[in-house]
Amino acid sequence: DTGVSQNPRHKITKRGQNVTFRCDPISEHNRLYWYRQTLGQGPEFLTYFQNEAQLEKSRLLSDRFSAERPKGSFSTLEIQRTEQGDSAMYLCASSSGLAGPHGETQYFGPGTRLLVL
Amino acid sequence: AQTVTQSQPEMSVQEAETVTLSCTYDTSESDYYLFWYKQPPSRQMILVIRQEAYKQQNATENRFSVNFQKAAKSFSLKISDSQLGDAAMYFCAYLPTGNQFYFGTGTSLTVIP
């Protein structure tokens, strides 16, 4: 296992189209997080899963955004009716969720860079 | 509100010299974690160093060390013997136990040969 992977790495789409991103966390990590990062800013939290349960969602996650983690392993993030303001890097991270600092540490994937034309 | 402030958008350091990146945070929690992550250009975020708030001893990882001042809510990163590969965007992050990360806006570090 080589870490968190995300696909695709880049996505260009036209305004109004739907897009879906995939994240594969580190094996046996039961927590999975989605963040959005715009140019010159730090990542902003979108949502997180404990196994298959979505436990928290940010107010940034509008109704056009939906995330799933159906079997508690990989996760998908879908954006419907994309807008130019959705252009950003979408980062996925995972953590083991075990007690203590090692369990709390989040490991990040390479991100999916979305450009909405 | 839980916020993280990195007041230095850009820093530069001569190769082999030492540089300190500053970070302050705002919280009413007593138990939390603090992290520094490094994000090289077009590459993924990498953990640099981690500090538990309940530990008074400052964390160190080889050339990287922190100065954690809990009362002042300050968490600075010191990079000793800077190398060209240290050039990156550095993000300070605050993590309340079991919750989401709050990131600062980052400091872009340039290493001058």
PDB file of N, CA, C and O in Angstrom, chain A residues 9 11 15 25 28 73 82 86-87:
ATOM      1  N   ARG A   9      -6.484  12.827 -11.722  1.00  0.00           N
ATOM      2  CA  ARG A   9      -5.621  13.858 -11.158  1.00  0.00           C
ATOM      3  C   ARG A   9      -6.025  15.243 -11.658  1.00  0.00           C
ATOM      4  O   ARG A   9      -5.860  16.238 -10.968  1.00  0.00           O
ATOM      5  N   LYS A  11      -9.202  17.336 -14.077  1.00  0.00           N
ATOM      6  CA  LYS A  11     -10.484  17.242 -14.758  1.00  0.00           C
ATOM      7  C   LYS A  11     -10.866  18.622 -15.257  1.00  0.00           C
ATOM      8  O   LYS A  11     -10.868  19.591 -14.494  1.00  0.00           O
ATOM      9  N   ARG A  15     -19.201  24.275 -17.618  1.00  0.00           N
ATOM     10  CA  ARG A  15     -20.193  24.689 -16.627  1.00  0.00           C
ATOM     11  C   ARG A  15     -21.511  23.960 -16.871  1.00  0.00           C
ATOM     12  O   ARG A  15     -21.981  23.843 -17.999  1.00  0.00           O
ATOM     13  N   PRO A  25      -8.406   5.394   0.209  1.00  0.00           N
ATOM     14  CA  PRO A  25      -7.595   5.713   1.392  1.00  0.00           C
ATOM     15  C   PRO A  25      -6.543   4.637   1.643  1.00  0.00           C
ATOM     16  O   PRO A  25      -6.517   3.603   0.973  1.00  0.00           O
ATOM     17  N   GLU A  28      -7.187  -0.034   5.733  1.00  0.00           N
ATOM     18  CA  GLU A  28      -7.515  -0.152   7.153  1.00  0.00           C
ATOM     19  C   GLU A  28      -7.683   1.195   7.852  1.00  0.00           C
ATOM     20  O   GLU A  28      -7.883   1.236   9.065  1.00  0.00           O
ATOM     21  N   SER A  73     -14.686   1.760   2.270  1.00  0.00           N
ATOM     22  CA  SER A  73     -13.314   1.746   1.729  1.00  0.00           C
ATOM     23  C   SER A  73     -13.114   3.006   0.893  1.00  0.00           C
ATOM     24  O   SER A  73     -12.874   4.080   1.452  1.00  0.00           O
ATOM     25  N   THR A  82     -21.912  21.824 -12.335  1.00  0.00           N
ATOM     26  CA  THR A  82     -20.712  22.557 -11.920  1.00  0.00           C
ATOM     27  C   THR A  82     -20.786  24.028 -12.293  1.00  0.00           C
ATOM     28  O   THR A  82     -21.372  24.417 -13.317  1.00  0.00           O
ATOM     29  N   ASP A  86     -16.476  26.389  -8.644  1.00  0.00           N
ATOM     30  CA  ASP A  86     -16.091  25.070  -8.121  1.00  0.00           C
ATOM     31  C   ASP A  86     -14.656  24.717  -8.501  1.00  0.00           C
ATOM     32  O   ASP A  86     -14.118  23.722  -8.003  1.00  0.00           O
ATOM     33  N   SER A  87     -14.057  25.510  -9.385  1.00  0.00           N
ATOM     34  CA  SER A  87     -12.677  25.241  -9.802  1.00  0.00           C
ATOM     35  C   SER A  87     -11.756  25.304  -8.590  1.00  0.00           C
ATOM     36  O   SER A  87     -11.713  26.320  -7.884  1.00  0.00           O
TER      37      SER A  87
END
